[in-house]
Amino acid sequence: MSSGSYQKNGGYQAVAGSEDSSFSETGGSKNKLKGAIIAFFVAIAIGVIGFFSYKAIFKGSSDAKAVESGNVEVNKYGDLKLFDKDNRYVLEDYDAKPTFSSFLPGVAGYFGKPVWSFYVNRGQGIASFGTESKDFPILEFSPANKAYQLTPFVGFRSFVRGTGSLRSFEIEPFAPSRSRNLKEKDNSALPKRIMYVGPNEVEVEEFDASNGLSVSVKYFVLPEEDFSSLVRRATYTNTGSTELTLSILDGLAQIEPSGGRLDGNLKNMGRTMEGFMGVYHADDTLTMPFYKMSTEPGDSASVKIEEAGHYCLSFIEKEDETAELLPIIFDTNKVFGEATALEHPAGWHASSVEKLLKNPQYGDARTSSAFAAVDEIVIKPGGNITVASFYGKAGNIKDIPDIADHITAPGYVQDKFARARSLINELTSGVETKTANRLFDGAVKQQFLDNSLRGGMPTILGNVDGDTNYDEDPTVKVFHAFSRIHGDLERDYNQFKIEPAYFSQGPGNYRDIAQNRRDDVTFLPRLGSFDVQMFLSYIQADGYEPLTVEAIAYMFEDKEKVSKLSAKHASDENSAAVLSKVLLGGPFRPGQLFQLVEQLNINVTSTNEDFLNDVVAQATDRAMAVYGSGYWADHWDYYLDLIEAYTAIYPDGVESLMYDNELRYFFSTATVKPRSQKYVLTPTFDYKSKHVQQLDATYFDGDKAAEQQAFLDPSTGLTSIDANWQRTAEGYAFTSAPIAKLFLLGTIKYAMRDPYGMGIEYEGGRPGWNDAMNGLPGMIGSGMPETYEMYEMLKYVHGIISTYKRPIVIPDELQKMINTINDALDDLQSSGYEDQEDLPFHVPKELFSYWDVVAAARESYRNDVQYYFSGNTTSLSPDEVVPMLEAWMDQVELGMKRAMKISSHGDEDDGTTGIAPSYFAYEVTKWKKNGETNDLGHELVNALAMRVSRFPLFLEGPVRHMKTIQDDKEEMKDVYEKVLNSGLRDKELNMYFLSASLKGQSYDMGRMMAFAPGWLENQSIWTHMSYKYYLQLIRGKLYEEFFEEMRNGGMMIFMDPVVYGRSLMECSSFLASSAFPDPSFHGRGFAARLSGSTAEFMSMYKLMFLGPEPFVLNESNEVEMKLTVALPDWLFEDDDNVGTRDKDGNLIVTFMLFGKILVTYHNPDGGDLFGVSPKKYLIKMKDGSSVHVDGSSVPTETAIAIRKVSSVKSIDAFF
């Protein structure tokens, strides 16, 4: 099977597939050996031809210097390969190509303090960086459109003056004025520029043949230190034939001081802010400047003196001796003079480094710079110097000399750079995969990393050395590190936060966290049911969830336990007493604990690891979240994915999980209004008539906030964590078993079906997954995606109760609502109503009446539990629940059939596509004023009759619909073909639109109508939903279709990199589709990384390498392991990528199971392995023993050992 043309141009290299020394990379037969020898010499010949053709084209140019450097390689077509020798993605002529933005991961290790940093393909890359959030910048945060303009001027700059016997020059490497114009035929007189993108680094490099100088600049986040820094390594290499004397200014054109939350002030009152600014010094040299404000800006009686500041420490790297700090030129005027646009260093041009340093500098009442100054250093031909610079934040100016002494140690920078690389490799080693396709292997690690940055890296704390899981052992704790909301240069609306502390993390959006943690247990089985229990605990009494998920916190209430812990780990009585107060003082996270230990001068004798694990092991963990704003309709959609992932690893734990745990109910300060308070009579857009809209559906409930005040700690002014959980009137947190909470959730969602019984109402003020349909709730909208998910939820609850035949205990208030729902259903059925063949758009009165009664019951229930549960419960037997759920599911199925009849409607869509619609809206055609008004004085009404409205197709409809039919391959195939031939298919890009054409739709539906077609959510390629679609294909066993979509460019890793415009390793949130007016944008990726697509990709990966149920229960109800793969032949070998073979000549691929166990798949025929299990296994144990298994299933004892991981070394599976 041949690869895409860009893959050929990419010049892949084979990657070794097995770590077992018994395997080799050549076949076992003479023919295979002969073929390998021929291929070897052909490859050499082609490589030589390719190399000399490149040299012939670019001989003597900057391009030739780039190749001679050895950093990049050239393929047989004369193009640079996609990867360099360090396996970094290569972007040639980066600053002459369309713009993109991305970021460094912001990971400094568990015991490190990170900075955040964003880069663009302009100037020297870094566009903005700082600590914690964009409110605390070191280089001011700018949204992408401005960053593309500003980065070459206000960001990092280099000014170089060179003199030699044959040349002299004054240049600015990476200056826009010397960028290439790729529309010109000959750019050889201009420097060659290349960007290299690694998992934890970014580098820009310029080769300037005319001046005999190359400059490379690497950036990485300093790992594993108790201070935070962005590290910059600028290397200047003499590529000429004679000695070169260089004078250099290297650094930041603008650096912001420390001074509280500055982002908004810098943008809106920047000149006023400069009045607070100053540059201070840690000694009497110019080598340790400290940038801070005198006080935090403010106009209140409370004045806060600013002690923290930003630093810049620079030196020329030395391997064998301590480096000396370079002086810093901080006075911007000295460098740029009156060239205030910063495009030209007028001051530097008219002076010298020596003169600049001798003359006084001023840093008051102005924005300063941070340039390291190198004065007349001689570099021999082929030689180089590297200027290392550290930009960070320190709590006090007194800390700077210690930091300087630390970082100038011999070899320090090189060691930390190597550690930055190995750190990310360690964090992603759990998904190390070796196939014949290098791009795929790299993408797996990158997607896992980005998935972890959005959802958090699951980490075991407490009992770290055992093999018990969270459910078995109370000393096993789970913490998600490194997470953050996806705020960046393009998602400038999000307020990201990366805690500058050990075990750094930040809050995330509910749906993001819930989706991106979907497969945590797949990669870390010790996590057990942690994620399931945490998310189910967030279900509120009203059936909604909070918006923001925060990291788990830990608490102590046992004073005696704390006293023993403190005595064990503190070095003296005073430290022990203070530590006890800290541990008993309220919830804490690991980073906060270490910050308090440092701030309060608590002397701890144990190592950081031992101290933390001992404390956390004995603490109680508590889930934390924040209401935010509005109730999204889809937050609960992702629970079944979490449960199914758990079940795939622990099928023997399902009953205990569902029945033997008690979970609380989250308590938000917002209440959903009844219809009588949110159905508002408003003027139409032309003011010629009035219509009914659903507005201000939720409100801040002051009485709920008052309830939370009961948990206020007067000594701290903080509200206890217990205030976030709903109680009984007696003050006890009300709990239910997980199965009961799922039943409650399913019941409420069933009661939220729209008047036609099709979609679930968006009655909480927010839409579902597609939040750009923000106007849909106002249109009294509903969604079929949620209906399909609700149907699956009811099926799951039905299955659990039918299987285990145990009763469920529910709140009395819920039972009251159920009684009304069932009575209403009896009335509907006794009315004799049946659907007509052609459904009218006006809702039949029988259905409307049913909806009205059920909606009123829902509102009455919510009123009953608005503040408290009564605490009274009802036990329902399986004999009561099972038939009730079956009756409800019958009604849902009727609604799904109605939806297919009502269908979609839009531009070139007459409603006959046969594809599941996504959304409906309801026009109130008859109403009665109820005598009330809203806050704006608009009259409120009660609806008496409604008419349904339709929308164009959206991809989410068939995606969710496929979940309900994924076991029917024929029906799945039918849906696939219909979608392929519908308005959802982008035929130019071979991808799928998020929506069909929205031409002619009302702006009332939401902001997506405000965007141009093909941009953002308006008919673009929205990667997350596209990947959800692809995931459903492989879930439904449409293997050929799935891999054809993947390889034909549907997934980023197999796109044309020129079209995509950025690293193929990284997903974008959306691609401009062929519907976008400007064709040059088609296929370009925007809004980098941290997309939900990474969760979908990892789920695809799981299904490819493990199968849907790697652990199953046998007929005796005992757990066994049965791997089922979906691996195409090209992952083993294809025309362009040589595979790896075992000692018998069988093609192999390898991956890491549970992050620890090396698994090798042996494929003797080299063909597709679709939906098949191994014929036999060889399991090697760490004690040297082996287990041989004939058959597709691994028996119980060995299966459990594999799941526990610790005793198993490797698995060989033979097909």
XYZ file of N, CA and C in Angstrom, residues 578-737:
480
model
N 3.501 24.087 63.673
C 3.036 24.876 62.528
C 2.504 23.961 61.439
N 3.191 22.850 61.206
C 2.738 21.903 60.195
C 1.371 21.340 60.558
N 1.152 21.059 61.802
C -0.157 20.555 62.241
C -1.254 21.565 61.938
N -0.966 22.840 62.176
C -1.958 23.870 61.883
C -2.254 23.943 60.383
N -1.215 23.760 59.587
C -1.397 23.782 58.137
C -2.304 22.632 57.697
N -2.009 21.426 58.185
C -2.753 20.254 57.752
C -4.194 20.265 58.243
N -4.430 20.901 59.381
C -5.784 20.970 59.929
C -6.516 22.245 59.507
N -5.829 23.085 58.748
C -6.381 24.402 58.433
C -7.355 24.441 57.285
N -7.578 23.310 56.626
C -8.514 23.307 55.505
C -7.950 22.529 54.344
N -8.697 22.461 53.237
C -8.244 21.668 52.081
C -6.976 22.249 51.463
N -6.143 21.373 50.969
C -4.890 21.799 50.343
C -4.577 20.864 49.185
N -3.762 21.375 48.280
C -3.227 20.573 47.187
C -1.720 20.461 47.377
N -1.077 19.534 46.682
C 0.358 19.362 46.894
C 1.159 20.649 46.741
N 0.890 21.411 45.683
C 1.647 22.643 45.476
C 1.448 23.630 46.605
N 0.220 23.758 47.076
C -0.061 24.673 48.188
C 0.639 24.224 49.462
N 0.679 22.913 49.680
C 1.349 22.392 50.873
C 2.819 22.781 50.872
N 3.500 22.591 49.759
C 4.926 22.930 49.702
C 5.145 24.442 49.789
N 4.238 25.224 49.221
C 4.359 26.678 49.339
C 4.261 27.117 50.792
N 3.317 26.546 51.529
C 3.155 26.896 52.943
C 4.347 26.441 53.763
N 4.873 25.281 53.458
C 6.067 24.793 54.169
C 7.221 25.774 53.982
N 7.351 26.280 52.749
C 8.426 27.228 52.467
C 8.160 28.587 53.122
N 6.953 29.106 52.977
C 6.634 30.437 53.482
C 6.672 30.510 55.007
N 6.291 29.421 55.657
C 6.220 29.407 57.121
C 7.479 28.840 57.760
N 8.511 28.613 56.928
C 9.808 28.119 57.429
C 9.663 26.840 58.252
N 8.848 25.925 57.741
C 8.694 24.627 58.392
C 9.848 23.731 57.943
N 10.588 23.234 58.907
C 11.739 22.389 58.601
C 11.286 20.928 58.501
N 11.313 20.411 57.290
C 10.905 19.031 57.042
C 12.145 18.197 56.775
N 12.244 17.065 57.451
C 13.441 16.226 57.339
C 13.354 15.217 56.208
N 12.158 14.871 55.790
C 11.977 13.848 54.753
C 12.197 14.440 53.367
N 12.375 13.579 52.397
C 12.417 14.044 51.013
C 11.035 14.562 50.626
N 11.000 15.372 49.597
C 9.708 15.889 49.138
C 8.739 14.760 48.804
N 9.253 13.738 48.115
C 8.391 12.627 47.712
C 7.835 11.889 48.920
N 8.699 11.553 49.870
C 8.247 10.794 51.040
C 7.273 11.605 51.886
N 7.574 12.861 52.053
C 6.714 13.737 52.847
C 5.326 13.832 52.227
N 5.282 14.134 50.938
C 3.993 14.297 50.272
C 3.192 13.001 50.282
N 3.829 11.911 49.920
C 3.091 10.648 49.833
C 2.578 10.190 51.187
N 3.340 10.412 52.241
C 2.884 10.015 53.570
C 1.696 10.871 54.002
N 1.763 12.168 53.729
C 0.669 13.064 54.098
C -0.602 12.716 53.318
N -0.461 12.611 52.007
C -1.627 12.386 51.159
C -2.245 11.017 51.417
N -1.411 10.021 51.689
C -1.929 8.673 51.940
C -2.921 8.659 53.091
N -2.680 9.489 54.086
C -3.517 9.473 55.276
C -4.618 10.531 55.245
N -4.596 11.374 54.227
C -5.601 12.432 54.112
C -6.848 11.902 53.416
N -7.904 12.682 53.480
C -9.136 12.409 52.747
C -9.154 13.280 51.503
N -9.483 12.671 50.350
C -9.533 13.480 49.130
C -10.939 14.020 48.903
N -11.008 15.208 48.337
C -12.285 15.870 48.096
C -12.307 16.454 46.683
N -13.360 16.123 45.948
C -13.553 16.726 44.630
C -13.947 18.182 44.793
N -13.502 19.027 43.872
C -13.812 20.455 43.945
C -14.237 20.960 42.572
N -15.198 21.857 42.573
C -15.699 22.437 41.328
C -16.316 23.798 41.637
N -16.615 24.547 40.580
C -17.209 25.883 40.703
C -18.357 25.983 39.701
N -19.465 26.559 40.130
C -20.640 26.661 39.264
C -20.323 27.342 37.939
N -19.753 28.527 37.947
C -19.448 29.255 36.726
C -20.623 30.060 36.227
N -21.143 29.717 35.045
C -22.258 30.485 34.472
C -23.087 29.590 33.578
N -24.350 29.439 33.914
C -25.267 28.670 33.082
C -25.059 27.170 33.191
N -26.041 26.444 32.715
C -25.999 24.989 32.756
C -25.974 24.445 31.333
N -24.858 23.845 30.968
C -24.719 23.264 29.632
C -25.467 21.938 29.564
N -26.054 21.686 28.420
C -26.930 20.527 28.281
C -26.178 19.219 28.068
N -24.879 19.289 27.785
C -24.160 18.068 27.409
C -23.201 17.560 28.467
N -23.061 18.223 29.590
C -22.017 17.830 30.535
C -22.140 16.382 30.986
N -23.343 15.901 31.069
C -23.558 14.532 31.529
C -23.349 13.498 30.429
N -23.204 13.961 29.180
C -23.088 13.042 28.044
C -21.896 12.104 28.158
N -20.911 12.479 28.938
C -19.623 11.798 28.895
C -19.444 10.768 30.013
N -20.482 10.603 30.836
C -20.377 9.664 31.951
C -20.265 8.222 31.471
N -21.049 7.868 30.480
C -21.007 6.481 30.013
C -19.647 6.138 29.426
N -19.004 7.104 28.762
C -17.661 6.851 28.244
C -16.702 6.514 29.392
N -16.794 7.265 30.481
C -15.952 6.991 31.643
C -16.256 5.625 32.235
N -17.541 5.313 32.332
C -17.954 4.035 32.912
C -17.523 2.871 32.026
N -17.682 3.029 30.708
C -17.295 1.963 29.798
C -15.791 1.742 29.805
N -15.026 2.815 29.939
C -13.574 2.667 30.030
C -13.188 1.902 31.287
N -13.856 2.221 32.394
C -13.606 1.491 33.638
C -13.992 0.023 33.480
N -15.158 -0.224 32.899
C -15.656 -1.586 32.741
C -14.733 -2.423 31.862
N -14.105 -1.794 30.869
C -13.204 -2.518 29.982
C -11.973 -3.040 30.718
N -11.624 -2.409 31.815
C -10.471 -2.845 32.608
C -10.922 -3.637 33.831
N -12.028 -3.248 34.422
C -12.512 -3.878 35.655
C -13.954 -4.376 35.490
N -14.193 -5.324 34.589
C -15.566 -5.838 34.471
C -16.035 -6.510 35.755
N -15.083 -6.975 36.552
C -15.410 -7.621 37.820
C -15.660 -6.629 38.943
N -15.526 -5.333 38.660
C -15.731 -4.330 39.698
C -16.983 -3.509 39.530
N -17.747 -3.782 38.473
C -18.890 -2.931 38.127
C -19.959 -2.955 39.209
N -20.331 -4.119 39.687
C -21.400 -4.202 40.678
C -21.040 -3.427 41.939
N -19.827 -3.619 42.418
C -19.402 -2.909 43.628
C -19.378 -1.408 43.398
N -18.878 -0.999 42.241
C -18.850 0.433 41.932
C -20.246 1.017 41.962
N -21.189 0.360 41.332
C -22.520 0.922 41.171
C -23.358 0.883 42.449
N -23.151 -0.105 43.291
C -24.038 -0.280 44.445
C -23.382 -0.026 45.802
N -22.078 -0.169 45.892
C -21.440 -0.180 47.212
C -20.703 1.109 47.543
N -20.949 2.168 46.817
C -20.385 3.484 47.102
C -21.528 4.464 47.348
N -21.240 5.496 48.096
C -22.212 6.559 48.337
C -21.604 7.878 47.874
N -22.311 8.560 46.988
C -21.828 9.812 46.409
C -22.742 10.957 46.783
N -22.127 12.117 46.971
C -22.890 13.306 47.313
C -23.411 14.006 46.058
N -24.141 15.092 46.274
C -24.722 15.887 45.184
C -24.131 17.297 45.244
N -23.593 17.742 44.102
C -23.016 19.086 44.083
C -24.116 20.127 44.285
N -23.751 21.227 44.934
C -24.711 22.270 45.290
C -24.233 23.595 44.721
N -24.842 24.010 43.603
C -24.477 25.267 42.957
C -25.365 26.404 43.454
N -24.887 27.608 43.261
C -25.634 28.788 43.706
C -26.572 29.316 42.627
N -26.839 28.514 41.606
C -27.744 28.938 40.537
C -28.949 28.004 40.490
N -30.080 28.567 40.143
C -31.319 27.806 40.067
C -31.945 27.991 38.684
N -32.447 26.903 38.130
C -33.149 26.962 36.840
C -34.567 27.457 37.079
N -34.965 28.450 36.332
C -36.312 29.000 36.471
C -37.352 28.063 35.860
N -38.564 28.066 36.389
C -39.666 27.372 35.707
C -40.038 28.133 34.438
N -40.772 27.483 33.562
C -41.127 28.107 32.281
C -41.879 29.419 32.467
N -42.677 29.493 33.506
C -43.491 30.694 33.718
C -42.651 31.915 34.022
N -41.377 31.704 34.374
C -40.495 32.824 34.693
C -39.439 33.089 33.618
N -39.412 32.253 32.559
C -38.392 32.463 31.524
C -38.967 32.479 30.102
N -40.263 32.212 29.935
C -40.897 32.386 28.631
C -41.312 33.843 28.531
N -40.550 34.595 27.731
C -40.642 36.051 27.716
C -41.236 36.527 26.386
N -42.174 37.428 26.465
C -42.781 38.018 25.279
C -41.934 39.214 24.856
N -41.248 39.077 23.715
C -40.328 40.126 23.269
C -40.648 40.535 21.841
N -40.238 41.738 21.458
C -40.452 42.170 20.072
C -39.588 41.350 19.117
N -40.084 41.119 17.919
C -39.272 40.508 16.871
C -38.217 41.515 16.430
N -37.270 41.043 15.604
C -36.143 41.911 15.243
C -36.598 43.175 14.521
N -37.741 43.124 13.799
C -38.222 44.298 13.060
C -39.259 45.097 13.845
N -39.536 44.641 15.079
C -40.488 45.320 15.971
C -41.895 45.404 15.387
N -42.207 44.536 14.440
C -43.548 44.547 13.860
C -44.505 43.621 14.601
N -43.954 42.718 15.382
C -44.793 41.795 16.142
C -44.028 41.334 17.374
N -44.601 40.416 18.102
C -43.944 39.871 19.281
C -43.879 38.352 19.179
N -42.874 37.810 19.830
C -42.759 36.355 19.887
C -42.240 35.963 21.271
N -42.311 34.681 21.570
C -41.922 34.184 22.885
C -40.517 33.596 22.798
N -39.661 34.054 23.677
C -38.318 33.508 23.792
C -38.088 32.991 25.213
N -37.156 32.060 25.324
C -36.758 31.538 26.628
C -35.473 32.252 27.031
N -35.581 33.195 27.977
C -34.462 34.066 28.320
C -34.155 34.000 29.810
N -32.879 34.244 30.125
C -32.429 34.283 31.526
C -32.939 33.050 32.271
N -32.585 31.897 31.735
C -33.160 30.639 32.223
C -32.685 30.272 33.625
N -31.547 30.772 34.031
C -31.073 30.509 35.392
C -30.833 31.837 36.098
N -30.782 31.790 37.401
C -30.502 33.000 38.159
C -29.646 32.673 39.374
N -28.906 33.672 39.801
C -28.115 33.516 41.025
C -29.074 33.483 42.200
N -28.996 32.403 42.939
C -29.941 32.165 44.022
C -29.321 32.631 45.334
N -29.745 33.794 45.799
C -29.191 34.358 47.023
C -29.424 33.489 48.241
N -30.536 32.781 48.255
C -30.815 31.899 49.389
C -29.854 30.715 49.424
N -29.461 30.231 48.244
C -28.458 29.164 48.210
C -27.106 29.679 48.712
N -26.776 30.889 48.296
C -25.522 31.480 48.773
C -25.551 31.651 50.290
N -26.708 32.004 50.812
C -26.844 32.143 52.268
C -26.649 30.804 52.957
N -27.146 29.737 52.331
C -26.931 28.404 52.892
C -25.440 28.088 52.981
N -24.699 28.489 51.963
C -23.269 28.205 51.964
C -22.533 29.005 53.034
N -23.102 30.141 53.423
C -22.457 30.961 54.444
C -22.407 30.260 55.798
N -23.235 29.243 55.964
C -23.191 28.484 57.213
C -21.855 27.794 57.394
N -21.095 27.662 56.303
C -19.799 26.992 56.356
C -18.643 27.994 56.325
N -18.952 29.250 56.597
C -17.921 30.286 56.597
C -17.034 30.152 57.822
N -15.727 30.156 57.603
C -14.760 30.128 58.703
C -14.424 31.570 59.071
N -14.851 32.040 60.239
C -14.626 33.451 60.592
C -13.153 33.809 60.724
N -12.319 32.825 61.000
C -10.896 33.123 61.178
C -10.185 33.380 59.857
N -10.710 32.792 58.768
C -10.071 32.957 57.461
C -10.920 33.733 56.474
N -12.229 33.822 56.737
C -13.126 34.459 55.791
C -13.433 33.596 54.589
N -13.047 32.303 54.659
C -13.258 31.395 53.543
C -14.387 30.428 53.857
N -15.069 30.012 52.800
C -16.157 29.052 52.947
C -15.607 27.642 52.845
N -16.037 26.780 53.734
C -15.566 25.401 53.748
C -15.955 24.674 52.478
N -15.177 23.671 52.133
C -15.448 22.857 50.957
C -16.791 22.146 51.067
N -17.250 21.878 52.299
C -18.521 21.176 52.490
C -19.712 22.001 52.040
N -19.538 23.293 51.841
C -20.635 24.139 51.381
C -21.063 23.798 49.958
N -20.218 23.062 49.244
C -20.506 22.741 47.847
C -21.330 21.480 47.668
N -21.808 20.887 48.769
C -22.541 19.629 48.667
C -23.907 19.770 49.313
N -24.939 19.288 48.614
C -26.312 19.482 49.080
C -26.597 18.628 50.310
N -27.373 19.230 51.234
C -27.600 18.596 52.528
C -29.089 18.325 52.734
N -29.361 17.629 53.793
C -30.735 17.540 54.294
C -30.973 18.740 55.197
N -32.216 18.941 55.609
C -32.530 20.055 56.500
C -31.799 19.911 57.837
N -31.432 18.678 58.177
C -30.706 18.452 59.434
C -29.219 18.747 59.303
N -28.762 19.044 58.102
C -27.375 19.451 57.937
C -26.428 18.376 57.465
N -26.943 17.199 57.139
C -26.080 16.123 56.683
C -26.037 16.094 55.156
N -24.857 15.824 54.604
C -24.740 15.699 53.154
C -25.539 14.486 52.692
N -26.417 14.708 51.729
C -27.259 13.626 51.227
C -26.475 12.829 50.186
N -26.566 11.519 50.245
C -25.809 10.672 49.325
C -26.708 9.626 48.681
N -26.244 9.131 47.547
C -26.909 8.035 46.843
C -25.840 7.150 46.224
N -26.195 5.905 45.956
C -25.306 5.005 45.229
C -25.166 5.496 43.791
